[in-house]
Short mmCIF file of C-alpha atoms in Angstrom, two decimals:
data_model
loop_
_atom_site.label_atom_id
_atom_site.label_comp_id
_atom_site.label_asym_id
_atom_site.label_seq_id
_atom_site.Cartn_x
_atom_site.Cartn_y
_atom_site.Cartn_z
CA UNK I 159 -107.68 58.26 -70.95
CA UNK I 160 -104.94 56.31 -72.46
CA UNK I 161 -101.45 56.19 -70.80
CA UNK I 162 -98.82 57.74 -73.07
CA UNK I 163 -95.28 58.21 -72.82
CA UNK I 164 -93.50 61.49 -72.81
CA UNK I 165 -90.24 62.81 -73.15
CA UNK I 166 -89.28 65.70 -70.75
CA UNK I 167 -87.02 67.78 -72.97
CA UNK I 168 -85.34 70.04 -69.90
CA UNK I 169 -84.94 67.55 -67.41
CA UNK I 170 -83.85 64.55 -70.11
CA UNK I 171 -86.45 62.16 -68.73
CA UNK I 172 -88.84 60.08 -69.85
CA UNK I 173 -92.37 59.75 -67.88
CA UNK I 174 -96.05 58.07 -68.80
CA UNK I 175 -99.28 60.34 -67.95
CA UNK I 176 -102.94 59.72 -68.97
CA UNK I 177 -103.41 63.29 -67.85
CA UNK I 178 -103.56 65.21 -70.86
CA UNK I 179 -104.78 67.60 -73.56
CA UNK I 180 -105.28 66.55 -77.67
CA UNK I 181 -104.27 69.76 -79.17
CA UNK I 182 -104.43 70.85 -83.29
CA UNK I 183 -101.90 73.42 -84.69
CA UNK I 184 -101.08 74.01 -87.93
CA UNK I 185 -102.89 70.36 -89.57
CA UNK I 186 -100.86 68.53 -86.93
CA UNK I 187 -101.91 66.82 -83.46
CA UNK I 188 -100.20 67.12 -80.58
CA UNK I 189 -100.78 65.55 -77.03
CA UNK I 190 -99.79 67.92 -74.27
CA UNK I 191 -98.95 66.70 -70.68
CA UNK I 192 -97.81 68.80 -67.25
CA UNK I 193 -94.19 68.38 -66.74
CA UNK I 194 -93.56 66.18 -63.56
CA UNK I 195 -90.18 67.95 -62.75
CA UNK I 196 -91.64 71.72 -63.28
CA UNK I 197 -94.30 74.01 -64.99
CA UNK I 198 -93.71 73.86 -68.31
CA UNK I 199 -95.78 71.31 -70.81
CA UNK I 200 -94.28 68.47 -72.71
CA UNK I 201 -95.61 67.93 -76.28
CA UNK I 202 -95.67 64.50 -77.92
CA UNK I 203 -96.79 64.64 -81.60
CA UNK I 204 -99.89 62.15 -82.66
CA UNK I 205 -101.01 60.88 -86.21
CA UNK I 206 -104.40 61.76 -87.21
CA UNK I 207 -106.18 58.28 -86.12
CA UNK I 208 -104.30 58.57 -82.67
CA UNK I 209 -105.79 61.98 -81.77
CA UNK I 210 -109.41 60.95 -83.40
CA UNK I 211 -109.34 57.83 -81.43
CA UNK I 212 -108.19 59.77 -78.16
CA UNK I 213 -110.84 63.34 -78.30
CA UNK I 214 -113.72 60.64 -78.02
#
């Protein structure tokens, strides 16, 4: 996969993954990453071409 970059909202720090999940929710697309610094998931918001180009 592609190497994005995330922003980790609780610990304040940015961090690239190619580790993660396209997901829909209401019309919009979202990539979802693991956290490096804990257990929750960091969410990075994709337009429509983006997340087409990335399920394949």
């Amino acid at each position: 996969m592609e190497e994005l970059s995330f922003y980790d909202v609780k610990s304040k720090a940015k961090f690239n993954a190619s580790e993660y999940e396209v997901r829909e929710k209401s019309g919009r697309f979202f990539a979802v990453a693991k956290s490096q610094s804990g257990t929750h998931e960091c969410w990075r918001v994709l337009s429509k071409d983006q997340a087409a180009k990335l399920k394949k």
